[in-house]
PDB file of C-alpha atoms in Angstrom:
ATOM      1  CA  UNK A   1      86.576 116.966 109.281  1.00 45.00           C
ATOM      2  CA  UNK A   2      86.915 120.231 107.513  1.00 60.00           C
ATOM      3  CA  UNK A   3      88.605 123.147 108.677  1.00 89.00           C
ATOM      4  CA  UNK A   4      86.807 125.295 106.800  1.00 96.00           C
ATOM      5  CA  UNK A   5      83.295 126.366 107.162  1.00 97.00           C
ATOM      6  CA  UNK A   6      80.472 127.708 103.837  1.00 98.00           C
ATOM      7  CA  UNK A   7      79.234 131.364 104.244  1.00 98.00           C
ATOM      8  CA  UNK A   8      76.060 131.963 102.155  1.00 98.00           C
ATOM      9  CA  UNK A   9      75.823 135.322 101.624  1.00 98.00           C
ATOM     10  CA  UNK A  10      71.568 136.212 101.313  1.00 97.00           C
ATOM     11  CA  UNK A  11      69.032 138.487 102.749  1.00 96.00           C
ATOM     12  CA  UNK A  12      65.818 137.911 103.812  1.00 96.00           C
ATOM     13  CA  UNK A  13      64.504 139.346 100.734  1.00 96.00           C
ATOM     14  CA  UNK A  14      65.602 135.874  99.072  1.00 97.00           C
ATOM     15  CA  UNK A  15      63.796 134.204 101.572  1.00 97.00           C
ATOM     16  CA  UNK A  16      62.074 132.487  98.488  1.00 97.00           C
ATOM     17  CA  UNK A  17      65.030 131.561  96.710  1.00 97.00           C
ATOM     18  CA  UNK A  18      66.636 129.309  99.780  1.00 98.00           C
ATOM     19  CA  UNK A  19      64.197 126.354  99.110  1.00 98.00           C
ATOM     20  CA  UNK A  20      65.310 126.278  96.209  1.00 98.00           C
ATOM     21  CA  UNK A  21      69.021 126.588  96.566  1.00 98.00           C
ATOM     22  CA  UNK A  22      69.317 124.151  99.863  1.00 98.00           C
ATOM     23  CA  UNK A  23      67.436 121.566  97.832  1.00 98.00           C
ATOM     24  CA  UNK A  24      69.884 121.167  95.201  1.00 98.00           C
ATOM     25  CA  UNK A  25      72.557 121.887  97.965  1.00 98.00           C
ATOM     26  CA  UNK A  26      71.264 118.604  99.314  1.00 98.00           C
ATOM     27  CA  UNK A  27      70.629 116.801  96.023  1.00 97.00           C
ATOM     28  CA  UNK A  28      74.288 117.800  94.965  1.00 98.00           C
ATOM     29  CA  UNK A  29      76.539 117.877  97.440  1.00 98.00           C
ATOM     30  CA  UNK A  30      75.424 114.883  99.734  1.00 97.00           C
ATOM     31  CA  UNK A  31      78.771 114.585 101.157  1.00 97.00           C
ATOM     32  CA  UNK A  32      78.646 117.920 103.086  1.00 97.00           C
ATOM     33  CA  UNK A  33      78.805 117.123 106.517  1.00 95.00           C
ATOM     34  CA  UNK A  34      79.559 120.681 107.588  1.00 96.00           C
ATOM     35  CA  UNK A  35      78.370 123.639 109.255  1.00 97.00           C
ATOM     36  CA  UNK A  36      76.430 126.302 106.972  1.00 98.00           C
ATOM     37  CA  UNK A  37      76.143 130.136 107.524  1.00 98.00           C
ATOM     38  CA  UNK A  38      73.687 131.627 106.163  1.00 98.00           C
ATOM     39  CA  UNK A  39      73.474 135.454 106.106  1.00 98.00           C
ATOM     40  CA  UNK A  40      69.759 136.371 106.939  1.00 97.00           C
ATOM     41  CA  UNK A  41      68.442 139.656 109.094  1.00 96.00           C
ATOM     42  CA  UNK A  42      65.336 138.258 110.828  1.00 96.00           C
ATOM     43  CA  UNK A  43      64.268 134.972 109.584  1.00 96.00           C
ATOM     44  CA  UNK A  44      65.477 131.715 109.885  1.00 97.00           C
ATOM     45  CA  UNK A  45      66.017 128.974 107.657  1.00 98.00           C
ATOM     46  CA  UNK A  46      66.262 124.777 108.555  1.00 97.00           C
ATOM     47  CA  UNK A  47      66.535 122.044 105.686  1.00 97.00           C
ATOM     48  CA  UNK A  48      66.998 118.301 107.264  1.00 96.00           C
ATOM     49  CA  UNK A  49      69.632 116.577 106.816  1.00 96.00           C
ATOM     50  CA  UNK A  50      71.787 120.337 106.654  1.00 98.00           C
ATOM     51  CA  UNK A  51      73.813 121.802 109.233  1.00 97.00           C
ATOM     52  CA  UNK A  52      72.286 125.384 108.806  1.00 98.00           C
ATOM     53  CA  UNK A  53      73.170 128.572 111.224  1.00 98.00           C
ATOM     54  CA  UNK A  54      71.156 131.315 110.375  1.00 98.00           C
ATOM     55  CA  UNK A  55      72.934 134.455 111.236  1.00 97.00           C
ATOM     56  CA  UNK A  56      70.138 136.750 111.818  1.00 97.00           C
ATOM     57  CA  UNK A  57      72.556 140.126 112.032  1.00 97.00           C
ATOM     58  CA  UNK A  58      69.553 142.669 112.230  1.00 95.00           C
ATOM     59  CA  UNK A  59      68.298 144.852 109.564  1.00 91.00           C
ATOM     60  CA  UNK A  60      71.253 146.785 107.762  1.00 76.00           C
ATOM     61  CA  UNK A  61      71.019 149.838 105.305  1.00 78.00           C
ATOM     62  CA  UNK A  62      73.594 148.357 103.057  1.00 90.00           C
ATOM     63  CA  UNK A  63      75.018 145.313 101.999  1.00 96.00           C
ATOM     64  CA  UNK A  64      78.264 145.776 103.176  1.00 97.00           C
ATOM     65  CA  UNK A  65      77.200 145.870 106.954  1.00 96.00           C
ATOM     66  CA  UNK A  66      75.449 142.769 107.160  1.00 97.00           C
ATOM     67  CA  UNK A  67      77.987 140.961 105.189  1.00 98.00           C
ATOM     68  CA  UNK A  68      80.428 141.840 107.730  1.00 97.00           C
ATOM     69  CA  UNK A  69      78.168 141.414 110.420  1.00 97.00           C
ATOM     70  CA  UNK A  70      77.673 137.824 109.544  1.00 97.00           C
ATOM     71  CA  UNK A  71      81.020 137.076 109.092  1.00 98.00           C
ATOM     72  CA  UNK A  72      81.363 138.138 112.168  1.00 97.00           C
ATOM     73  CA  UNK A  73      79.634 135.150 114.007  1.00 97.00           C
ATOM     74  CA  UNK A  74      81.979 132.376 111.648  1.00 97.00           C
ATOM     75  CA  UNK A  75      84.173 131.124 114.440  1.00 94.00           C
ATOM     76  CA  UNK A  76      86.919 129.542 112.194  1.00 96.00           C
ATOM     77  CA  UNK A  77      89.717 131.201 109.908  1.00 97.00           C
ATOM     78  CA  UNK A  78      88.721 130.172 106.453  1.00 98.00           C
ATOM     79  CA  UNK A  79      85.199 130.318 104.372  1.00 98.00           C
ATOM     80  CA  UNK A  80      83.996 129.113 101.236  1.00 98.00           C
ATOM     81  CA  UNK A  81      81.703 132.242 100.138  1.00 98.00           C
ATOM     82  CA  UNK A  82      78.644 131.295  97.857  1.00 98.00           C
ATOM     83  CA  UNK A  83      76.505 133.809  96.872  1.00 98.00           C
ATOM     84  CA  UNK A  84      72.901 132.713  97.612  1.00 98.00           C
ATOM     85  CA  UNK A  85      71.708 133.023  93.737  1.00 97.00           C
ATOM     86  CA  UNK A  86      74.589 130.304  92.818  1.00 98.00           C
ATOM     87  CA  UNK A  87      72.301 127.619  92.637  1.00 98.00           C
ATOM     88  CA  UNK A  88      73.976 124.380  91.949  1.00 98.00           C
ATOM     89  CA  UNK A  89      73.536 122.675  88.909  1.00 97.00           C
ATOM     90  CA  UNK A  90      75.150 119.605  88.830  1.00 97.00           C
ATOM     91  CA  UNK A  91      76.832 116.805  91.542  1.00 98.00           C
ATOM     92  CA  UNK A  92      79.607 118.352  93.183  1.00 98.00           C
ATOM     93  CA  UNK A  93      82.785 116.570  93.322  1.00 98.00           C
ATOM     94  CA  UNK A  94      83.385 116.514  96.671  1.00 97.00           C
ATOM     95  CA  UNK A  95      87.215 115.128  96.377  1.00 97.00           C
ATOM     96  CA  UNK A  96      88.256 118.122  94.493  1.00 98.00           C
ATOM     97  CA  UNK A  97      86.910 120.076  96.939  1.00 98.00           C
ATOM     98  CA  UNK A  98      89.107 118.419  99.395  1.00 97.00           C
ATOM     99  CA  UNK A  99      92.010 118.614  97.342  1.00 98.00           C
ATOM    100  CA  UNK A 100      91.657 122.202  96.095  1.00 98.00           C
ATOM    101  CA  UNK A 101      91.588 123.190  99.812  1.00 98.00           C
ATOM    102  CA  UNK A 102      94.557 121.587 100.786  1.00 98.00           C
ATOM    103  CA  UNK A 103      96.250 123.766  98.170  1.00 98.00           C
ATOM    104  CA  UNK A 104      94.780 126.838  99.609  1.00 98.00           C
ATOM    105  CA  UNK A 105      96.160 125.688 103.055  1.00 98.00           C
ATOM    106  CA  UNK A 106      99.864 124.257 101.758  1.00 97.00           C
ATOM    107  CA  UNK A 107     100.051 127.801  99.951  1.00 97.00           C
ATOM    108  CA  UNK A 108      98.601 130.344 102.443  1.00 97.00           C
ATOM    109  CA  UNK A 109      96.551 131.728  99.812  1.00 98.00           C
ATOM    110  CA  UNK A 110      94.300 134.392 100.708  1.00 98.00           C
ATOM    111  CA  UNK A 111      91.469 133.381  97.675  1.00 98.00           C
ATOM    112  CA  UNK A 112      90.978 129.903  95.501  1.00 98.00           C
ATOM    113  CA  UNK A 113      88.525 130.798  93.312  1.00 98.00           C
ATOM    114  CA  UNK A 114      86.828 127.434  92.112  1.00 98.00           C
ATOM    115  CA  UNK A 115      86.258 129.000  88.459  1.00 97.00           C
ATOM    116  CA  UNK A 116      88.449 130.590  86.157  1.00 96.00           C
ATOM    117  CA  UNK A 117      88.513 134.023  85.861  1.00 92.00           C
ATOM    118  CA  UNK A 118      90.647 135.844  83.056  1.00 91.00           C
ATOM    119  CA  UNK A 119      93.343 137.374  85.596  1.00 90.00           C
ATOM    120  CA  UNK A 120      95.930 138.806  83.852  1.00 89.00           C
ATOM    121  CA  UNK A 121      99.675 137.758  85.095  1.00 91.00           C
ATOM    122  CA  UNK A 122      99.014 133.917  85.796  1.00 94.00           C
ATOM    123  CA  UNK A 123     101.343 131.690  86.193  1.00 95.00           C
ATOM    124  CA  UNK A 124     101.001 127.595  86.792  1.00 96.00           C
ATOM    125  CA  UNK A 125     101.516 126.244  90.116  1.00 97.00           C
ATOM    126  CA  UNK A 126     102.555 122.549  90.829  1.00 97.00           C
ATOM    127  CA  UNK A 127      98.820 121.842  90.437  1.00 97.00           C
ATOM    128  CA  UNK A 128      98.228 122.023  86.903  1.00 97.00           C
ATOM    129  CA  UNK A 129      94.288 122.450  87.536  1.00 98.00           C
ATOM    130  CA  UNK A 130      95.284 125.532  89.390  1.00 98.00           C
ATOM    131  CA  UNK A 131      97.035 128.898  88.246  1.00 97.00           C
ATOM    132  CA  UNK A 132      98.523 131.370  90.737  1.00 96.00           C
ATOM    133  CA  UNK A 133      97.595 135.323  89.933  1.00 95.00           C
ATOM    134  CA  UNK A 134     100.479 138.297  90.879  1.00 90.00           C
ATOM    135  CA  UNK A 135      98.917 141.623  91.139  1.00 87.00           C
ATOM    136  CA  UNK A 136      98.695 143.312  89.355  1.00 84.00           C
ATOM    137  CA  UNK A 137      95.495 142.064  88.279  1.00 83.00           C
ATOM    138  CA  UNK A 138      93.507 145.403  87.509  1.00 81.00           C
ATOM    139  CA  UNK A 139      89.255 145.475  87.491  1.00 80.00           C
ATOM    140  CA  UNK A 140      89.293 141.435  88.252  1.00 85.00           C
ATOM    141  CA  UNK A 141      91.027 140.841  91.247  1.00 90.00           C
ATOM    142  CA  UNK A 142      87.939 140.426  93.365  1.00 94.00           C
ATOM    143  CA  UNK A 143      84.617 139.281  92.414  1.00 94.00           C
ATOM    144  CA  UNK A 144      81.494 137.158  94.633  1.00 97.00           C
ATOM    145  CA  UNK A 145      82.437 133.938  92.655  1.00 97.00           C
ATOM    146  CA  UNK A 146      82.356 130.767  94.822  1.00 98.00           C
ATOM    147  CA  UNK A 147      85.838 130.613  96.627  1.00 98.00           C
ATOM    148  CA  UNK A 148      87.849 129.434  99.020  1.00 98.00           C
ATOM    149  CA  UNK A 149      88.634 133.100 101.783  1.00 98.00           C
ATOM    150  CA  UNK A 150      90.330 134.060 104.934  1.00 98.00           C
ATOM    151  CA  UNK A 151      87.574 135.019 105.957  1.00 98.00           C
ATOM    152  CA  UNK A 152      90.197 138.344 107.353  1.00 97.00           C
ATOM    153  CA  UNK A 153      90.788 139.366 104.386  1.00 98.00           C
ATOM    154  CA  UNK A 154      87.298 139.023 102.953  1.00 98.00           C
ATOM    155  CA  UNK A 155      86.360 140.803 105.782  1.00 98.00           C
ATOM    156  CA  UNK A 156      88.275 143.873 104.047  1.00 97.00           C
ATOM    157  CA  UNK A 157      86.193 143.099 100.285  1.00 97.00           C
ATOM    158  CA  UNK A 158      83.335 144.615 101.622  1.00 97.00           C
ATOM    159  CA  UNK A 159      83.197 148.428 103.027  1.00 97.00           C
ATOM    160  CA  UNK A 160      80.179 149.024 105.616  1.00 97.00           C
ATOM    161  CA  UNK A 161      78.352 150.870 102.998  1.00 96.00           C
ATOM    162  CA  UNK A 162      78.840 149.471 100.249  1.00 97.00           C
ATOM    163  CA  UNK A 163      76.357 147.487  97.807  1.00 96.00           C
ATOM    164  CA  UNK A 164      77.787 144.381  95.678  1.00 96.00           C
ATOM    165  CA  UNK A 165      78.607 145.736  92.796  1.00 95.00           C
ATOM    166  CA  UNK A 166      80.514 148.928  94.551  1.00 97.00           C
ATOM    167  CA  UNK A 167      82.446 146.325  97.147  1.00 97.00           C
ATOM    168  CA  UNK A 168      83.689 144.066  93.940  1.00 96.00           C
ATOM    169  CA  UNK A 169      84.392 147.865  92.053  1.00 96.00           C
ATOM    170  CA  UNK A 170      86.337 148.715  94.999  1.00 96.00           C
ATOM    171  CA  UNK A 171      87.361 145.117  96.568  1.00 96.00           C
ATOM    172  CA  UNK A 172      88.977 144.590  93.590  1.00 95.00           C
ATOM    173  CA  UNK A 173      91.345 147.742  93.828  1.00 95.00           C
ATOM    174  CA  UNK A 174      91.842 147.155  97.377  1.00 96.00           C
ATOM    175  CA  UNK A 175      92.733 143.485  96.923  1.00 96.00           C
ATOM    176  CA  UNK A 176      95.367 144.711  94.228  1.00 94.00           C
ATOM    177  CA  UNK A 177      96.660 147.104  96.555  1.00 95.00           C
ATOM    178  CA  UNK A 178      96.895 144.133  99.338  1.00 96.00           C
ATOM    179  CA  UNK A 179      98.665 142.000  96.899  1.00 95.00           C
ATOM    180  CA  UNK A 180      96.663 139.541  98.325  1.00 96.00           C
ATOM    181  CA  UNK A 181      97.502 135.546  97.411  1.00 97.00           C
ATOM    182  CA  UNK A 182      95.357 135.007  94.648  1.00 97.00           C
ATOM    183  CA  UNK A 183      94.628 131.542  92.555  1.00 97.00           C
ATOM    184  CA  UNK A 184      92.039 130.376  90.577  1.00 97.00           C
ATOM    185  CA  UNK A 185      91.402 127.277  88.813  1.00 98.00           C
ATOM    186  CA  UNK A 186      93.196 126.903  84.964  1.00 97.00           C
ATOM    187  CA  UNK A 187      90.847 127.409  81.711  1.00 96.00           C
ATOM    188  CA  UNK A 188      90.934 123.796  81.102  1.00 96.00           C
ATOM    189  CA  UNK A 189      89.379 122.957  84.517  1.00 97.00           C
ATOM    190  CA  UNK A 190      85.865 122.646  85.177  1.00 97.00           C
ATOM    191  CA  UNK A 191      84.571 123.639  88.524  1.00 98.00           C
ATOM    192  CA  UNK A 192      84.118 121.145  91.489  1.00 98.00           C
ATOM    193  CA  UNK A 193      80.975 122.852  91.887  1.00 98.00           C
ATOM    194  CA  UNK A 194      78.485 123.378  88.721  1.00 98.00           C
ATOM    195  CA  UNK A 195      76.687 126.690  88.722  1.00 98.00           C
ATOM    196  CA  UNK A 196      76.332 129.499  86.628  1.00 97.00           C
ATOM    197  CA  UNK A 197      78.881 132.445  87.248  1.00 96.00           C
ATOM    198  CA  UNK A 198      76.086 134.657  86.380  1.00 95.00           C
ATOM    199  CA  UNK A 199      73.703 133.676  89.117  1.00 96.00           C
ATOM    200  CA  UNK A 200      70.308 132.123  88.974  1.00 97.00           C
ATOM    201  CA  UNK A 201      69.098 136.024  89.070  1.00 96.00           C
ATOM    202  CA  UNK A 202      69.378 139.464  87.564  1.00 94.00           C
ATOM    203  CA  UNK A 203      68.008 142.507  88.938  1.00 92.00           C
ATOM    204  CA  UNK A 204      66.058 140.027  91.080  1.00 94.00           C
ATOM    205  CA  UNK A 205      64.225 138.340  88.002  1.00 96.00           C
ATOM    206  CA  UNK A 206      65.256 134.928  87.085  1.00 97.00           C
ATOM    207  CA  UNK A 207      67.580 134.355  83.956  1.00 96.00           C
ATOM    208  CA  UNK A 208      67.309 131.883  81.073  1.00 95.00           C
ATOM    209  CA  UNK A 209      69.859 129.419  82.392  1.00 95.00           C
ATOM    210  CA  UNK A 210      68.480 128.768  85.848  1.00 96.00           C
ATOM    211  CA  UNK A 211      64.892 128.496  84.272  1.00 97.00           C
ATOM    212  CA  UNK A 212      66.103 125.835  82.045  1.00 96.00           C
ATOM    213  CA  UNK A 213      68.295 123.959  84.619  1.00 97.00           C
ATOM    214  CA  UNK A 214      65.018 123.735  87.099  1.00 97.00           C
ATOM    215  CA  UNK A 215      63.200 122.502  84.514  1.00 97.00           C
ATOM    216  CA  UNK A 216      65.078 120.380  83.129  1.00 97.00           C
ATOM    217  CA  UNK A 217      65.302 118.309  86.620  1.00 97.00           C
ATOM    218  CA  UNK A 218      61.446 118.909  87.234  1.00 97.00           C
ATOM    219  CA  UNK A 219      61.781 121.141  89.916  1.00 96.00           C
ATOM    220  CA  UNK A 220      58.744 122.960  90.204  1.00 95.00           C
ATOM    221  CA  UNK A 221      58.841 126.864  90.813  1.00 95.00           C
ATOM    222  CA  UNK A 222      56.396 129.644  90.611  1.00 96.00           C
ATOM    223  CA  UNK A 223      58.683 131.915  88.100  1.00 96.00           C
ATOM    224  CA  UNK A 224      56.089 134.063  88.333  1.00 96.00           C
ATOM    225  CA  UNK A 225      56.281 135.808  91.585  1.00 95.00           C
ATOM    226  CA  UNK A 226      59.859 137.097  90.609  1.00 97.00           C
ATOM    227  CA  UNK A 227      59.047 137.714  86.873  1.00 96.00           C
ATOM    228  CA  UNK A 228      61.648 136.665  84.275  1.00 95.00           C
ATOM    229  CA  UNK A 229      64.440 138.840  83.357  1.00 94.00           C
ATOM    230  CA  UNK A 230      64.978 140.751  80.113  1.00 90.00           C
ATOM    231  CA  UNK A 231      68.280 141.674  78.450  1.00 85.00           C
ATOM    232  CA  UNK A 232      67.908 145.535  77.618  1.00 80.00           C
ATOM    233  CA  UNK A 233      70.613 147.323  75.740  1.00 84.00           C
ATOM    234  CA  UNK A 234      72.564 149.714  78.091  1.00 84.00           C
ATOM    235  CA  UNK A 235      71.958 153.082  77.797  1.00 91.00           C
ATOM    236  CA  UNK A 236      73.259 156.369  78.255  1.00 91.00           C
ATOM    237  CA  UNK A 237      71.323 156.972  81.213  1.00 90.00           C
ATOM    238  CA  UNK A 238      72.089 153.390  82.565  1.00 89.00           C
ATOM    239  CA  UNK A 239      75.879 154.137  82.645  1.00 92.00           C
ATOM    240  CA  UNK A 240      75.717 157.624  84.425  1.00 95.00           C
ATOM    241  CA  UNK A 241      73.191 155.850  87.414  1.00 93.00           C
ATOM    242  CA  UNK A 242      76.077 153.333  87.748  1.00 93.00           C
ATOM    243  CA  UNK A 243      79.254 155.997  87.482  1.00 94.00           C
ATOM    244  CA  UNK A 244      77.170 157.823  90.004  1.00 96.00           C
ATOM    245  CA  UNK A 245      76.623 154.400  92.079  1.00 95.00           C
ATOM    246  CA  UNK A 246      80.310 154.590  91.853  1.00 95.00           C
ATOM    247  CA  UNK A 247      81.467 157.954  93.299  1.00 96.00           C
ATOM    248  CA  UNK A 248      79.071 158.095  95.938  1.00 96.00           C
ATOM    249  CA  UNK A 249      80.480 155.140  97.520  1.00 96.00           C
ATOM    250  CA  UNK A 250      83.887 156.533  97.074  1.00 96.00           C
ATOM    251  CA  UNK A 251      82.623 159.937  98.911  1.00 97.00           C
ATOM    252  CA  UNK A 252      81.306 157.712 101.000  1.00 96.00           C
ATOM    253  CA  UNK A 253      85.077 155.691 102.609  1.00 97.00           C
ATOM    254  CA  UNK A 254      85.710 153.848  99.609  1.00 97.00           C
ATOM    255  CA  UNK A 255      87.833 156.590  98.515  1.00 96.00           C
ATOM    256  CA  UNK A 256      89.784 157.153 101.551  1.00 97.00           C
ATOM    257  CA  UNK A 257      89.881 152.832 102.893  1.00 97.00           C
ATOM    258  CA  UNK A 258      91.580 152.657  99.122  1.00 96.00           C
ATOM    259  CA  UNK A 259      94.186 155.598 100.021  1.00 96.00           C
ATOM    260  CA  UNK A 260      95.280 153.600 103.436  1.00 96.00           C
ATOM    261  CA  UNK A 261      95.245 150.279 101.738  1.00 95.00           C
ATOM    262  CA  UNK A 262      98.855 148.701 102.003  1.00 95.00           C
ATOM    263  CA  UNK A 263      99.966 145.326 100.994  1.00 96.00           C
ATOM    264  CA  UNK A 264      99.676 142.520 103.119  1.00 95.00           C
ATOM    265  CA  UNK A 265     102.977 141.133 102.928  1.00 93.00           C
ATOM    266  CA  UNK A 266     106.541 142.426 103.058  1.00 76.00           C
TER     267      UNK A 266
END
């Protein structure tokens, strides 16, 4: 029996997209026996066959607080976080799952990330499908990919006020800062779970990819009600909303949580 328990992280304005993503949870991963969080304010959620909790935390002005909130109600130590747009796209392999985890456990680790991510100062570990990363690891030391968490020290990713994209800005510098225990699968390793590190959505239109995937396994969706999204080149404008994005948040906390940040280990 696992140890661990799966936080999906959502909001009830996906409501539409958890069909969708339990259905290939199912169709995937048939060997998950577990319990399944999944962050919602008011609605609920219930596929057969799938062990769902639906967190419910209330309606939140920020990301941030309901993220916390719902990890709030996981009663065990360790989480594997899946962002509710990671739509799976392929059979899981369930015994590198297993095995990946045990790693995780055997080395403390704060974070397995079950991708690879282009960390700077890796080193191999005496799992050769799995390389260990030393801060410092600077703009990439914390990101929403699917991973293995304490779900403590994810607890500490995500500020109250914060959006995603400010908690992974900042979450990464605090992780650094933490020197949290960080791994991540090697280059040459494909991921126990098949999905799309971009998500199955962008600006909350679907992308390309997931279109194709879903089609390709005849899964019928109205792409229509969310529209279909379109690569725009970035502009001038674009960069100063999300520079602004940024310094609010720090005026915010995020500014002062970085300044008491200390590392997590002697």
């Amino acid at each position: 029996m696992n140890n661990y328990t799966i936080f999906i992280s959502s909001s009830d304005a996906y409501s539409d997209i958890w069909p969708v993503f339990f259905n290939l949870f199912k169709k995937y991963w048939p060997e998950y026996t577990g319990v399944i969080y999944l962050n919602t304010e008011t609605e609920t959620f219930q596929k057969d066959g799938l062990n769902i909790i639906c967190t419910q935390v209330g309606k939140n002005q920020a990301f941030g607080t309901a993220f916390r909130k719902g990890l709030d109600m996981v009663d065990l130590d360790n989480v594997l976080l899946i962002m509710i747009d990671y739509i799976f796209m392929g059979k899981v392999i369930d015994n590198k799952i297993a095995e990946y985890y045990e790693f995780f456990l055997k080395n403390k680790l704060d974070s397995l990330c079950l991708a690879y991510q282009s960390y700077p100062n890796q080193s191999n570990s005496e799992n050769s499908e799995i390389v260990i990363v030393t801060p410092p690891a600077p703009y990439i030391m914390f990101s929403y990919q699917i991973a293995f968490w304490n779900k403590s020290v994810l607890y500490e990713m995500a500020l109250p006020h914060e959006n995603p994209w400010t908690s992974e800005w900042y979450g990464t510098k605090r992780a650094e800062k933490m020197k949290i225990k960080l791994a991540c699968l090697s280059k040459e390793t494909s991921s126990p779970i098949p999905y799309d590190l971009a998500g199955c959505l962008h600006k909350g239109k679907w992308i390309n990819e997931a279109i194709s995937h879903l089609r390709s396994i005849n899964y019928d969706v109205n792409f229509n009600q969310r529209g279909f999204y379109l690569e725009l080149p970035t502009t001038i404008k674009t960069r100063i909303k999300v520079k602004w994005m940024l310094v609010k948040a720090g005026l915010r906390g995020s500014y002062w949580d970085l300044f008491t940040k200390r590392s997590l280990y002697k």
